mmCIF file of C-alpha atoms in Angstrom:
data_model
loop_
_atom_site.group_PDB
_atom_site.id
_atom_site.type_symbol
_atom_site.label_atom_id
_atom_site.label_comp_id
_atom_site.label_asym_id
_atom_site.label_seq_id
_atom_site.Cartn_x
_atom_site.Cartn_y
_atom_site.Cartn_z
ATOM 1 C CA MET B 1 -42.063 48.185 18.978
ATOM 2 C CA THR B 2 -38.373 47.396 19.532
ATOM 3 C CA ASN B 3 -36.361 44.987 17.411
ATOM 4 C CA LYS B 4 -36.473 42.569 20.351
ATOM 5 C CA ASP B 5 -40.277 42.701 20.323
ATOM 6 C CA LYS B 6 -40.373 42.251 16.561
ATOM 7 C CA MET B 7 -38.279 39.090 16.838
ATOM 8 C CA HIS B 8 -41.157 37.298 18.533
ATOM 9 C CA ASN B 9 -44.126 38.802 16.686
ATOM 10 C CA VAL B 10 -43.506 37.764 13.062
ATOM 11 C CA GLU B 11 -42.423 41.329 12.250
ATOM 12 C CA LEU B 12 -39.635 42.394 9.928
ATOM 13 C CA TYR B 13 -36.566 43.602 11.821
ATOM 14 C CA GLN B 14 -32.845 44.078 11.263
ATOM 15 C CA ALA B 15 -30.955 41.287 12.991
ATOM 16 C CA ALA B 16 -27.684 43.261 12.979
ATOM 17 C CA ASP B 17 -29.064 45.678 15.572
ATOM 18 C CA LYS B 18 -26.187 46.525 17.946
ATOM 19 C CA GLU B 19 -28.089 45.770 21.146
ATOM 20 C CA LEU B 20 -29.307 42.445 19.797
ATOM 21 C CA LEU B 21 -25.807 41.431 18.727
ATOM 22 C CA GLU B 22 -24.342 42.279 22.128
ATOM 23 C CA GLU B 23 -26.955 40.164 23.896
ATOM 24 C CA GLN B 24 -26.628 37.343 21.392
ATOM 25 C CA GLN B 25 -22.871 37.186 21.888
ATOM 26 C CA LYS B 26 -23.290 36.404 25.602
ATOM 27 C CA TYR B 27 -25.279 33.279 24.804
ATOM 28 C CA MET B 28 -22.892 32.258 22.045
ATOM 29 C CA GLU B 29 -19.986 32.408 24.498
ATOM 30 C CA LYS B 30 -21.795 29.978 26.795
ATOM 31 C CA LEU B 31 -22.598 27.707 23.856
ATOM 32 C CA TYR B 32 -18.892 27.708 23.011
ATOM 33 C CA ASP B 33 -18.191 26.507 26.547
ATOM 34 C CA TYR B 34 -20.704 23.668 26.151
ATOM 35 C CA ASN B 35 -19.251 22.521 22.842
ATOM 36 C CA HIS B 36 -15.764 22.393 24.339
ATOM 37 C CA THR B 37 -16.585 20.227 27.333
ATOM 38 C CA ARG B 38 -14.925 16.847 27.587
ATOM 39 C CA PRO B 39 -17.067 13.681 27.246
ATOM 40 C CA LYS B 40 -16.680 12.803 30.929
ATOM 41 C CA GLU B 41 -17.861 16.262 32.091
ATOM 42 C CA THR B 42 -21.517 15.240 32.245
ATOM 43 C CA LYS B 43 -22.379 17.378 35.283
ATOM 44 C CA LYS B 44 -20.851 20.440 33.649
ATOM 45 C CA ARG B 45 -22.866 19.772 30.498
ATOM 46 C CA GLU B 46 -26.093 19.466 32.510
ATOM 47 C CA LYS B 47 -25.390 22.770 34.235
ATOM 48 C CA LEU B 48 -24.616 24.582 30.980
ATOM 49 C CA LEU B 49 -27.731 23.239 29.252
ATOM 50 C CA LYS B 50 -29.883 24.599 32.074
ATOM 51 C CA GLU B 51 -28.220 27.983 31.610
ATOM 52 C CA LEU B 52 -28.490 27.908 27.814
ATOM 53 C CA PHE B 53 -32.115 26.917 27.223
ATOM 54 C CA ALA B 54 -35.260 28.873 28.051
ATOM 55 C CA GLU B 55 -36.693 25.695 29.585
ATOM 56 C CA ILE B 56 -35.270 22.196 29.913
ATOM 57 C CA GLY B 57 -36.898 19.184 31.556
ATOM 58 C CA GLU B 58 -35.224 16.346 33.411
ATOM 59 C CA GLY B 59 -33.285 13.731 31.474
ATOM 60 C CA CYS B 60 -32.442 15.828 28.404
ATOM 61 C CA TYR B 61 -29.166 15.329 26.572
ATOM 62 C CA ILE B 62 -27.713 17.135 23.548
ATOM 63 C CA GLU B 63 -24.627 15.665 21.896
ATOM 64 C CA PRO B 64 -22.013 18.331 21.155
ATOM 65 C CA PRO B 65 -21.494 20.089 18.891
ATOM 66 C CA LEU B 66 -24.726 22.040 19.129
ATOM 67 C CA HIS B 67 -25.235 25.048 16.853
ATOM 68 C CA ALA B 68 -27.750 27.765 17.742
ATOM 69 C CA ASN B 69 -28.103 31.399 16.686
ATOM 70 C CA TRP B 70 -28.993 32.441 20.225
ATOM 71 C CA GLY B 71 -27.307 29.579 22.036
ATOM 72 C CA GLY B 72 -30.653 27.926 22.745
ATOM 73 C CA HIS B 73 -31.960 30.954 24.644
ATOM 74 C CA TYR B 74 -35.396 30.729 23.002
ATOM 75 C CA VAL B 75 -35.648 26.929 22.982
ATOM 76 C CA HIS B 76 -38.049 25.082 25.296
ATOM 77 C CA LEU B 77 -37.377 21.374 25.896
ATOM 78 C CA GLY B 78 -39.678 18.949 27.675
ATOM 79 C CA GLN B 79 -38.396 15.924 29.583
ATOM 80 C CA ASN B 80 -36.105 13.232 28.157
ATOM 81 C CA VAL B 81 -35.367 15.013 24.883
ATOM 82 C CA TYR B 82 -32.335 13.572 23.085
ATOM 83 C CA ALA B 83 -30.490 15.172 20.170
ATOM 84 C CA ASN B 84 -27.611 13.580 18.304
ATOM 85 C CA PHE B 85 -24.564 15.384 16.871
ATOM 86 C CA ASN B 86 -24.767 18.661 14.927
ATOM 87 C CA LEU B 87 -28.251 19.818 15.843
ATOM 88 C CA THR B 88 -28.710 23.294 14.339
ATOM 89 C CA LEU B 89 -31.281 25.599 15.948
ATOM 90 C CA VAL B 90 -32.059 28.857 14.180
ATOM 91 C CA ASP B 91 -33.610 30.047 17.417
ATOM 92 C CA ASP B 92 -34.218 33.720 16.684
ATOM 93 C CA THR B 93 -37.639 33.118 18.213
ATOM 94 C CA HIS B 94 -39.209 30.362 20.283
ATOM 95 C CA ILE B 95 -38.841 26.668 19.461
ATOM 96 C CA TYR B 96 -40.825 24.150 21.534
ATOM 97 C CA ILE B 97 -39.884 20.449 21.668
ATOM 98 C CA GLY B 98 -42.049 18.031 23.662
ATOM 99 C CA ASP B 99 -41.221 15.242 26.113
ATOM 100 C CA ASP B 100 -39.393 12.112 24.898
ATOM 101 C CA THR B 101 -38.644 13.460 21.418
ATOM 102 C CA MET B 102 -35.571 12.069 19.651
ATOM 103 C CA ILE B 103 -33.584 14.070 17.109
ATOM 104 C CA GLY B 104 -31.128 12.416 14.726
ATOM 105 C CA PRO B 105 -27.753 13.820 13.661
ATOM 106 C CA ASN B 106 -27.519 16.894 11.415
ATOM 107 C CA VAL B 107 -31.112 18.030 11.947
ATOM 108 C CA VAL B 108 -31.959 21.709 11.312
ATOM 109 C CA ILE B 109 -34.844 23.430 13.119
ATOM 110 C CA ALA B 110 -35.074 26.931 11.675
ATOM 111 C CA ALA B 111 -37.492 29.494 13.124
ATOM 112 C CA GLY B 112 -35.778 32.424 11.382
ATOM 113 C CA THR B 113 -36.208 33.360 7.730
ATOM 114 C CA HIS B 114 -35.908 36.263 5.277
ATOM 115 C CA PRO B 115 -38.297 38.188 2.999
ATOM 116 C CA ILE B 116 -38.401 37.327 -0.688
ATOM 117 C CA LEU B 117 -37.884 40.945 -1.757
ATOM 118 C CA PRO B 118 -34.143 41.316 -2.507
ATOM 119 C CA GLU B 119 -33.939 44.952 -1.377
ATOM 120 C CA LEU B 120 -35.073 43.976 2.124
ATOM 121 C CA ARG B 121 -32.667 41.055 2.303
ATOM 122 C CA ARG B 122 -29.790 43.283 1.223
ATOM 123 C CA GLU B 123 -30.572 45.604 4.136
ATOM 124 C CA GLY B 124 -30.485 42.715 6.614
ATOM 125 C CA PHE B 125 -34.182 42.276 7.334
ATOM 126 C CA GLN B 126 -35.577 39.009 8.600
ATOM 127 C CA TYR B 127 -38.597 37.683 10.461
ATOM 128 C CA ASN B 128 -39.213 34.670 12.658
ATOM 129 C CA VAL B 129 -42.073 32.212 13.178
ATOM 130 C CA SER B 130 -42.104 29.881 16.180
ATOM 131 C CA ILE B 131 -41.944 26.094 15.778
ATOM 132 C CA HIS B 132 -43.820 23.502 17.856
ATOM 133 C CA ILE B 133 -42.719 19.856 17.924
ATOM 134 C CA GLY B 134 -44.921 17.511 19.943
ATOM 135 C CA LYS B 135 -44.221 14.779 22.464
ATOM 136 C CA ASN B 136 -42.479 11.526 21.589
ATOM 137 C CA CYS B 137 -41.614 12.561 18.035
ATOM 138 C CA TRP B 138 -38.641 11.252 16.083
ATOM 139 C CA LEU B 139 -36.852 13.512 13.616
ATOM 140 C CA GLY B 140 -34.637 11.416 11.350
ATOM 141 C CA SER B 141 -31.084 12.281 10.351
ATOM 142 C CA GLY B 142 -30.732 15.413 8.248
ATOM 143 C CA ALA B 143 -34.373 16.481 8.542
ATOM 144 C CA ILE B 144 -35.072 20.205 8.116
ATOM 145 C CA ILE B 145 -37.973 21.845 9.975
ATOM 146 C CA LEU B 146 -38.912 25.248 8.544
ATOM 147 C CA PRO B 147 -40.421 28.320 10.265
ATOM 148 C CA GLY B 148 -43.967 28.145 11.595
ATOM 149 C CA VAL B 149 -44.284 24.356 11.450
ATOM 150 C CA THR B 150 -46.205 22.360 14.072
ATOM 151 C CA ILE B 151 -45.610 18.599 14.354
ATOM 152 C CA GLY B 152 -48.136 16.509 16.289
ATOM 153 C CA ASP B 153 -47.352 14.051 19.083
ATOM 154 C CA HIS B 154 -45.691 10.701 18.232
ATOM 155 C CA THR B 155 -45.037 11.634 14.594
ATOM 156 C CA ILE B 156 -41.935 10.394 12.772
ATOM 157 C CA VAL B 157 -40.159 12.563 10.195
ATOM 158 C CA GLY B 158 -38.019 10.510 7.827
ATOM 159 C CA ALA B 159 -34.322 11.156 7.278
ATOM 160 C CA GLY B 160 -33.546 13.999 4.887
ATOM 161 C CA SER B 161 -37.098 15.357 4.863
ATOM 162 C CA VAL B 162 -37.879 19.055 4.444
ATOM 163 C CA VAL B 163 -40.929 19.930 6.547
ATOM 164 C CA THR B 164 -42.640 23.002 5.114
ATOM 165 C CA LYS B 165 -46.158 22.488 6.527
ATOM 166 C CA ASP B 166 -47.801 21.203 9.705
ATOM 167 C CA LEU B 167 -47.894 17.446 10.325
ATOM 168 C CA PRO B 168 -50.653 15.741 12.352
ATOM 169 C CA ALA B 169 -50.085 13.423 15.297
ATOM 170 C CA ASN B 170 -49.363 9.690 14.964
ATOM 171 C CA VAL B 171 -48.102 9.606 11.381
ATOM 172 C CA LEU B 172 -45.013 8.618 9.446
ATOM 173 C CA ALA B 173 -44.012 11.452 7.103
ATOM 174 C CA ALA B 174 -41.098 11.860 4.703
ATOM 175 C CA GLY B 175 -39.899 13.550 1.535
ATOM 176 C CA ASN B 176 -39.027 16.934 0.079
ATOM 177 C CA PRO B 177 -41.416 18.526 0.616
ATOM 178 C CA CYS B 178 -42.393 16.288 3.513
ATOM 179 C CA ARG B 179 -45.789 14.593 3.242
ATOM 180 C CA VAL B 180 -47.722 12.048 5.286
ATOM 181 C CA LEU B 181 -47.049 8.486 4.105
ATOM 182 C CA ARG B 182 -49.325 6.664 6.544
ATOM 183 C CA GLU B 183 -50.668 6.598 10.073
ATOM 184 C CA ILE B 184 -48.903 4.750 12.861
ATOM 185 C CA SER B 185 -51.173 1.730 13.325
ATOM 186 C CA GLY B 186 -51.751 -1.594 15.025
ATOM 187 C CA HIS B 187 -49.332 -3.160 12.548
ATOM 188 C CA ASP B 188 -46.555 -1.180 14.217
ATOM 189 C CA ARG B 189 -47.478 -2.775 17.552
ATOM 190 C CA LYS B 190 -46.654 -6.162 16.058
ATOM 191 C CA TYR B 191 -43.694 -5.487 13.770
ATOM 192 C CA TYR B 192 -40.745 -3.175 14.406
ATOM 193 C CA TYR B 193 -38.844 -3.805 11.136
ATOM 194 C CA LYS B 194 -40.193 -5.550 8.027
ATOM 195 C CA ASP B 195 -41.191 -9.041 9.243
ATOM 196 C CA ARG B 196 -39.419 -8.709 12.605
ATOM 197 C CA LYS B 197 -41.956 -9.098 15.409
ATOM 198 C CA ILE B 198 -41.865 -7.315 18.752
ATOM 199 C CA ASP B 199 -41.217 -9.954 21.409
ATOM 200 C CA ASP B 200 -44.092 -10.220 23.910
ATOM 201 C CA ARG B 201 -41.508 -10.194 26.682
ATOM 202 C CA ILE B 202 -40.689 -6.588 25.799
ATOM 203 C CA TRP B 203 -44.300 -5.592 26.493
ATOM 204 C CA ASP B 204 -44.213 -7.547 29.757
ATOM 205 C CA GLN B 205 -41.018 -5.770 30.767
ATOM 206 C CA LEU B 206 -42.394 -2.333 29.902
ATOM 207 C CA ASN B 207 -45.625 -2.916 31.799
ATOM 208 C CA GLU B 208 -43.757 -4.204 34.825
ATOM 209 C CA GLU B 209 -41.631 -1.056 34.818
ATOM 210 C CA ASN B 210 -44.469 1.356 33.998
ATOM 211 C CA GLY B 211 -47.518 -0.036 35.776
ATOM 212 C CA LYS B 212 -49.359 -1.723 32.873
ATOM 213 C CA ARG B 213 -49.213 1.418 30.787
ATOM 214 C CA TYR B 214 -48.826 -0.282 27.416
ATOM 215 C CA SER B 215 -51.044 -2.530 25.308
ATOM 216 C CA LYS B 216 -49.561 -4.853 22.711
ATOM 217 C CA LYS B 217 -52.901 -5.273 20.918
ATOM 218 C CA ASN B 218 -55.189 -2.322 21.499
ATOM 219 C CA GLY B 219 -55.107 1.393 22.131
ATOM 220 C CA ASN B 220 -53.570 4.393 20.484
ATOM 221 C CA ALA B 221 -50.399 3.669 18.538
ATOM 222 C CA GLY B 222 -48.615 6.403 20.416
ATOM 223 C CA GLN B 223 -49.785 5.261 23.840
#
């Protein structure tokens, strides 16, 4: 098994392998180009993102600067994914992010890690575990997602959280380590902030635009 194979099979390997570094540098050069685009160069940014990522759906936007070990080469984005400034992707293996997910500033999604044994770390060994983030999630500012984590659809991760274990769908989770605080519920269909109610006209507008897709009273909270 080559070092390249080991990268994607949760095997120990030496990341400073010459062939790996040469390939990695090509993607980092392209990432440099993306981070040095001007704000008005939206078409150029779209083109570069399609070249950088393994997969990218329509309507995605990543605010520069973006930081990624492999320039996003092993990152798979669904449609309408938005990431704010300073997203860091330790993408030494595959990272999957579902449709309509929002990512706050200074979020870290790290699929790469190192063994505990100091002798192995000294010799440059690491291993990687893929990360899966569902559809319509929201990762708050400064959240850290660690290797091997799966986050279910519609789940919210609070700002500054450190996610060490899987999170189910349709929950609000926060803390270090991150834990589930509560499910997203019917209450959230009525109130968007403390005692602030969601105006019925918003539901009417959404249903007019989306063919009666949404219910203000019933149905799954993440519908």
